[in-house]
């Protein structure tokens, strides 16, 4: 009998503990505020006065943020946010971008632990599952959102071109498009360095002039090392009404500019102006090593490398010590027309987006956290403090500055000066620092890659563009880019219209399209399906 | 005679009745309940971790699913997902054909390689345990992302092999559908051979169970090593071959390097509203049917002769029994006929004429 009672008590205890574990943590009934009041109090930490919003909950709550940025940076940011708002505990969830990330996100959602703030890698996945909350009311009432990189508001990045003015996302990470030029190579080849207001044709001329010259030291010089494809750059730099890849203007695609860029890039490749791919026999024949990176050869003039490569490689003290002859200068991706080149112009950038989770109980608090880790002035001050301290390292011991450090999205001068002087250009001579300052002033009209910001874009890539291997066919000369532009436009318009209806239409989770929008997108889908 | 028979039937009936009402002893009852108790975790495991997920996944495959923070949203599509996969998704069919071809090609290679290595490890050599460890080591390495990284670094292929020449040679002779998987096989030769660690162990245990006196007897009779292999070793390890083939097929099919697994995963996380969980579940079901068919094909090919022999013996025994029953039937009929004749004779219906065969 005693044993039976003991067994019953144990079973009851287990049941209670299991139920307790299943219950999601947190207290309070959630926030109901839908705007930012603009009332703040000051909280001083490390000599900096943070603005603490007064319209936030005073309950003890926990917010979860799921992201694929730098884990260590987010943990430090979360810590600082908690110092400003001691009643808000922030849990940082990290996964590497790709299927692992989506897998982790799906598991969180299924286990009733949907994050309050999240990044996404493919907008279609986030939208089709209704992960994102419309935070336009917070955005529109917050003055800080008006002082960001121009295109965030002008091109409606994160708004998915909805006529209702909804905003579901904002860039969390900003890596501007960039062209690097090795000044030493230019000097050796006796080619003058271009101005920061250079044009596309000037860049192509430099690439062509710099190719060859094996007689100098026995090793061939190449004009271009293309980490990013030039057609992606050209398609945005060609016209200022283009606000997305493949000539997307907010409603439809026009691939005529892309076709010119794609063909030009193919011609450069076939003409021998582009250096061999890394890990190839051609690379081994050129450098003597299969795995040598062209950026370390001192024999390439122009690089369409990623923004983060400068800090992670060329500016890294150990690299500089091993390769003293390389002298890299930054240039904004050139515009095609001279008028655009001399004024500010759009250029493609790596923008990783995120938003507020639609399952959050605390949208106001989640907005403040999202702002802190992405575009907010206070958040960026904290980031500058983190990056400037080289004792803050990642898991492999590299200072976070030399990992993948983004650029501030805010145009706040204090923040930009802090970033340039204390972080990015720390230790540089005046000439280089000046070049970077000019560059940072010119790169503030970013346009994101399509899959982050255009509904249906990824489906178009998977089902049509990549399925036909168009890049490969044009690159190896077996097809012309112009042959694809009309059919590609038809396909891209269809996938976009279908995704807009699926994600925002009457049968979607959001249901925010108006009648005109529904009719317009439906007409595109019907026309395509009729054939 | 009739009386005795009736008694026996009655007795049998009574016995049956008694057995019906007979309660088992306490000890027996306790044993039975303990048995069930020990089986309960297994039943729970099967129900929770096999039957329920299988049922759920099949239900998913009939629906379009959106996994929102507010819960799962289902749209019943009947067999729409299956139709889309088979009719509209070219990737799945292409990958499936590649998978079937490469599996059918690589399974024999892996199993034969494992058998050769197992036989070598079963010989009297120095450092036998060390070599066994070496061959088993890839089993630990090939799991997870490490294999992916090694393959990316080119560690999966033999660098001395001129792949371009092999691909050109194969493409010249075979159609593209066959040439590609064969050339891929050569390209991933090292990886393929790494898959054989467990199979080597299984073969090794089979080889060690073979009675050594059989080899001794064969050698006394002048049998060569080659003859011993075909007449003694191979017949004795035939069940192991089937086991290894099934294991290899399952291993290859569920390996993370398998492109179909990647395709299912990509579909699961696709932003395309026609895809998602339901679509991926339908893909998984179609894939599992194909895997089962491949396992069935190999099982049919490798069913041991011993099984077929046993079937023949059973059939012969059945025929013998039937024959015996027929014989008894004839005997009983003869007895009945003899009695009938006796009775008729007693009643005077039959004259004193001696009966002959013609009377019947």
mmCIF file of N, CA and C in Angstrom, chain A residues 381-432:
data_model
loop_
_atom_site.group_PDB
_atom_site.id
_atom_site.type_symbol
_atom_site.label_atom_id
_atom_site.label_comp_id
_atom_site.label_asym_id
_atom_site.label_seq_id
_atom_site.Cartn_x
_atom_site.Cartn_y
_atom_site.Cartn_z
ATOM 1 N N UNK A 381 25.534 52.757 -31.123
ATOM 2 C CA UNK A 381 26.601 53.227 -30.215
ATOM 3 C C UNK A 381 27.189 52.026 -29.469
ATOM 4 N N UNK A 382 26.294 51.143 -29.034
ATOM 5 C CA UNK A 382 26.753 49.950 -28.306
ATOM 6 C C UNK A 382 27.593 49.063 -29.217
ATOM 7 N N UNK A 383 27.137 48.918 -30.463
ATOM 8 C CA UNK A 383 27.901 48.109 -31.417
ATOM 9 C C UNK A 383 29.306 48.701 -31.602
ATOM 10 N N UNK A 384 29.374 50.001 -31.793
ATOM 11 C CA UNK A 384 30.687 50.637 -31.983
ATOM 12 C C UNK A 384 31.604 50.360 -30.802
ATOM 13 N N UNK A 385 31.013 50.402 -29.607
ATOM 14 C CA UNK A 385 31.785 50.119 -28.386
ATOM 15 C C UNK A 385 32.279 48.661 -28.407
ATOM 16 N N UNK A 386 31.407 47.761 -28.841
ATOM 17 C CA UNK A 386 31.768 46.331 -28.883
ATOM 18 C C UNK A 386 32.870 46.092 -29.914
ATOM 19 N N UNK A 387 32.693 46.652 -31.137
ATOM 20 C CA UNK A 387 33.672 46.403 -32.209
ATOM 21 C C UNK A 387 35.018 47.064 -31.914
ATOM 22 N N UNK A 388 34.966 48.227 -31.268
ATOM 23 C CA UNK A 388 36.221 48.951 -31.014
ATOM 24 C C UNK A 388 37.114 48.209 -30.020
ATOM 25 N N UNK A 389 36.494 47.407 -29.181
ATOM 26 C CA UNK A 389 37.271 46.659 -28.184
ATOM 27 C C UNK A 389 37.682 45.306 -28.765
ATOM 28 N N UNK A 390 38.958 45.186 -29.119
ATOM 29 C CA UNK A 390 39.408 43.958 -29.790
ATOM 30 C C UNK A 390 39.494 42.760 -28.852
ATOM 31 N N UNK A 391 39.161 42.994 -27.606
ATOM 32 C CA UNK A 391 39.097 41.848 -26.678
ATOM 33 C C UNK A 391 37.776 41.086 -26.852
ATOM 34 N N UNK A 392 36.830 41.716 -27.510
ATOM 35 C CA UNK A 392 35.583 41.012 -27.830
ATOM 36 C C UNK A 392 35.829 40.148 -29.061
ATOM 37 N N UNK A 393 35.869 38.857 -28.841
ATOM 38 C CA UNK A 393 36.245 37.955 -29.942
ATOM 39 C C UNK A 393 35.139 36.938 -30.220
ATOM 40 N N UNK A 394 35.210 36.331 -31.398
ATOM 41 C CA UNK A 394 34.252 35.263 -31.722
ATOM 42 C C UNK A 394 34.776 33.914 -31.223
ATOM 43 N N UNK A 395 34.068 32.829 -31.582
ATOM 44 C CA UNK A 395 34.421 31.512 -31.055
ATOM 45 C C UNK A 395 35.826 31.075 -31.476
ATOM 46 N N UNK A 396 36.293 31.577 -32.627
ATOM 47 C CA UNK A 396 37.642 31.172 -33.047
ATOM 48 C C UNK A 396 38.710 32.171 -32.613
ATOM 49 N N UNK A 397 38.334 33.102 -31.749
ATOM 50 C CA UNK A 397 39.323 34.011 -31.162
ATOM 51 C C UNK A 397 39.595 35.255 -31.979
ATOM 52 N N UNK A 398 38.871 35.443 -33.098
ATOM 53 C CA UNK A 398 39.060 36.630 -33.942
ATOM 54 C C UNK A 398 38.275 37.800 -33.357
ATOM 55 N N UNK A 399 38.902 38.981 -33.253
ATOM 56 C CA UNK A 399 38.126 40.141 -32.778
ATOM 57 C C UNK A 399 36.896 40.344 -33.663
ATOM 58 N N UNK A 400 35.777 40.710 -33.044
ATOM 59 C CA UNK A 400 34.500 40.797 -33.769
ATOM 60 C C UNK A 400 34.566 41.783 -34.936
ATOM 61 N N UNK A 401 35.440 42.771 -34.819
ATOM 62 C CA UNK A 401 35.613 43.751 -35.898
ATOM 63 C C UNK A 401 36.069 43.067 -37.195
ATOM 64 N N UNK A 402 36.904 42.044 -37.059
ATOM 65 C CA UNK A 402 37.440 41.362 -38.252
ATOM 66 C C UNK A 402 36.574 40.178 -38.665
ATOM 67 N N UNK A 403 35.469 39.984 -37.967
ATOM 68 C CA UNK A 403 34.530 38.923 -38.351
ATOM 69 C C UNK A 403 33.634 39.512 -39.457
ATOM 70 N N UNK A 404 32.355 39.460 -39.344
ATOM 71 C CA UNK A 404 31.522 40.071 -40.394
ATOM 72 C C UNK A 404 30.803 41.298 -39.818
ATOM 73 N N UNK A 405 31.527 42.412 -39.814
ATOM 74 C CA UNK A 405 30.988 43.636 -39.199
ATOM 75 C C UNK A 405 30.188 44.442 -40.224
ATOM 76 N N UNK A 406 28.904 44.727 -39.918
ATOM 77 C CA UNK A 406 28.105 45.512 -40.867
ATOM 78 C C UNK A 406 28.359 47.017 -40.739
ATOM 79 N N UNK A 407 27.605 47.793 -41.522
ATOM 80 C CA UNK A 407 27.710 49.255 -41.535
ATOM 81 C C UNK A 407 26.429 49.823 -40.912
ATOM 82 N N UNK A 408 26.525 50.936 -40.185
ATOM 83 C CA UNK A 408 25.285 51.500 -39.612
ATOM 84 C C UNK A 408 24.294 51.880 -40.702
ATOM 85 N N UNK A 409 23.036 51.609 -40.422
ATOM 86 C CA UNK A 409 21.979 51.950 -41.373
ATOM 87 C C UNK A 409 21.516 53.384 -41.127
ATOM 88 N N UNK A 410 21.811 53.856 -39.917
ATOM 89 C CA UNK A 410 21.399 55.219 -39.570
ATOM 90 C C UNK A 410 22.380 56.230 -40.176
ATOM 91 N N UNK A 411 21.843 57.415 -40.513
ATOM 92 C CA UNK A 411 22.719 58.450 -41.061
ATOM 93 C C UNK A 411 23.139 59.442 -39.976
ATOM 94 N N UNK A 412 22.882 59.076 -38.730
ATOM 95 C CA UNK A 412 23.247 59.938 -37.600
ATOM 96 C C UNK A 412 24.769 60.188 -37.646
ATOM 97 N N UNK A 413 25.168 61.454 -37.678
ATOM 98 C CA UNK A 413 26.579 61.787 -37.886
ATOM 99 C C UNK A 413 27.479 61.310 -36.759
ATOM 100 N N UNK A 414 26.980 61.425 -35.524
ATOM 101 C CA UNK A 414 27.793 60.996 -34.384
ATOM 102 C C UNK A 414 28.123 59.508 -34.506
ATOM 103 N N UNK A 415 27.109 58.753 -34.846
ATOM 104 C CA UNK A 415 27.318 57.305 -34.974
ATOM 105 C C UNK A 415 28.289 56.995 -36.113
ATOM 106 N N UNK A 416 28.087 57.667 -37.275
ATOM 107 C CA UNK A 416 28.961 57.398 -38.423
ATOM 108 C C UNK A 416 30.407 57.798 -38.121
ATOM 109 N N UNK A 417 30.587 58.939 -37.432
ATOM 110 C CA UNK A 417 31.947 59.354 -37.080
ATOM 111 C C UNK A 417 32.598 58.368 -36.114
ATOM 112 N N UNK A 418 31.798 57.932 -35.136
ATOM 113 C CA UNK A 418 32.304 56.919 -34.182
ATOM 114 C C UNK A 418 32.749 55.670 -34.951
ATOM 115 N N UNK A 419 31.869 55.270 -35.897
ATOM 116 C CA UNK A 419 32.120 54.036 -36.638
ATOM 117 C C UNK A 419 33.384 54.146 -37.493
ATOM 118 N N UNK A 420 33.499 55.275 -38.208
ATOM 119 C CA UNK A 420 34.646 55.423 -39.112
ATOM 120 C C UNK A 420 35.938 55.632 -38.315
ATOM 121 N N UNK A 421 35.895 56.565 -37.363
ATOM 122 C CA UNK A 421 37.142 56.926 -36.667
ATOM 123 C C UNK A 421 37.583 55.894 -35.624
ATOM 124 N N UNK A 422 36.626 55.385 -34.834
ATOM 125 C CA UNK A 422 37.029 54.499 -33.726
ATOM 126 C C UNK A 422 37.048 53.020 -34.116
ATOM 127 N N UNK A 423 36.275 52.707 -35.133
ATOM 128 C CA UNK A 423 36.153 51.282 -35.448
ATOM 129 C C UNK A 423 36.759 50.949 -36.807
ATOM 130 N N UNK A 424 36.078 51.394 -37.873
ATOM 131 C CA UNK A 424 36.449 50.887 -39.200
ATOM 132 C C UNK A 424 37.851 51.324 -39.632
ATOM 133 N N UNK A 425 38.145 52.609 -39.443
ATOM 134 C CA UNK A 425 39.419 53.122 -39.964
ATOM 135 C C UNK A 425 40.468 53.291 -38.863
ATOM 136 N N UNK A 426 40.218 52.700 -37.722
ATOM 137 C CA UNK A 426 41.185 52.828 -36.620
ATOM 138 C C UNK A 426 42.546 52.305 -37.084
ATOM 139 N N UNK A 427 43.578 53.142 -36.947
ATOM 140 C CA UNK A 427 44.933 52.722 -37.322
ATOM 141 C C UNK A 427 45.285 52.994 -38.776
ATOM 142 N N UNK A 428 44.348 53.533 -39.564
ATOM 143 C CA UNK A 428 44.640 53.804 -40.988
ATOM 144 C C UNK A 428 45.289 55.178 -41.155
ATOM 145 N N UNK A 429 46.045 55.341 -42.259
ATOM 146 C CA UNK A 429 46.589 56.682 -42.533
ATOM 147 C C UNK A 429 45.476 57.576 -43.095
ATOM 148 N N UNK A 430 45.757 58.869 -43.195
ATOM 149 C CA UNK A 430 44.718 59.832 -43.581
ATOM 150 C C UNK A 430 44.166 59.584 -44.983
ATOM 151 N N UNK A 431 45.053 59.181 -45.894
ATOM 152 C CA UNK A 431 44.635 58.986 -47.291
ATOM 153 C C UNK A 431 43.571 57.884 -47.385
ATOM 154 N N UNK A 432 43.852 56.780 -46.714
ATOM 155 C CA UNK A 432 42.900 55.676 -46.742
ATOM 156 C C UNK A 432 41.612 56.038 -45.999
#
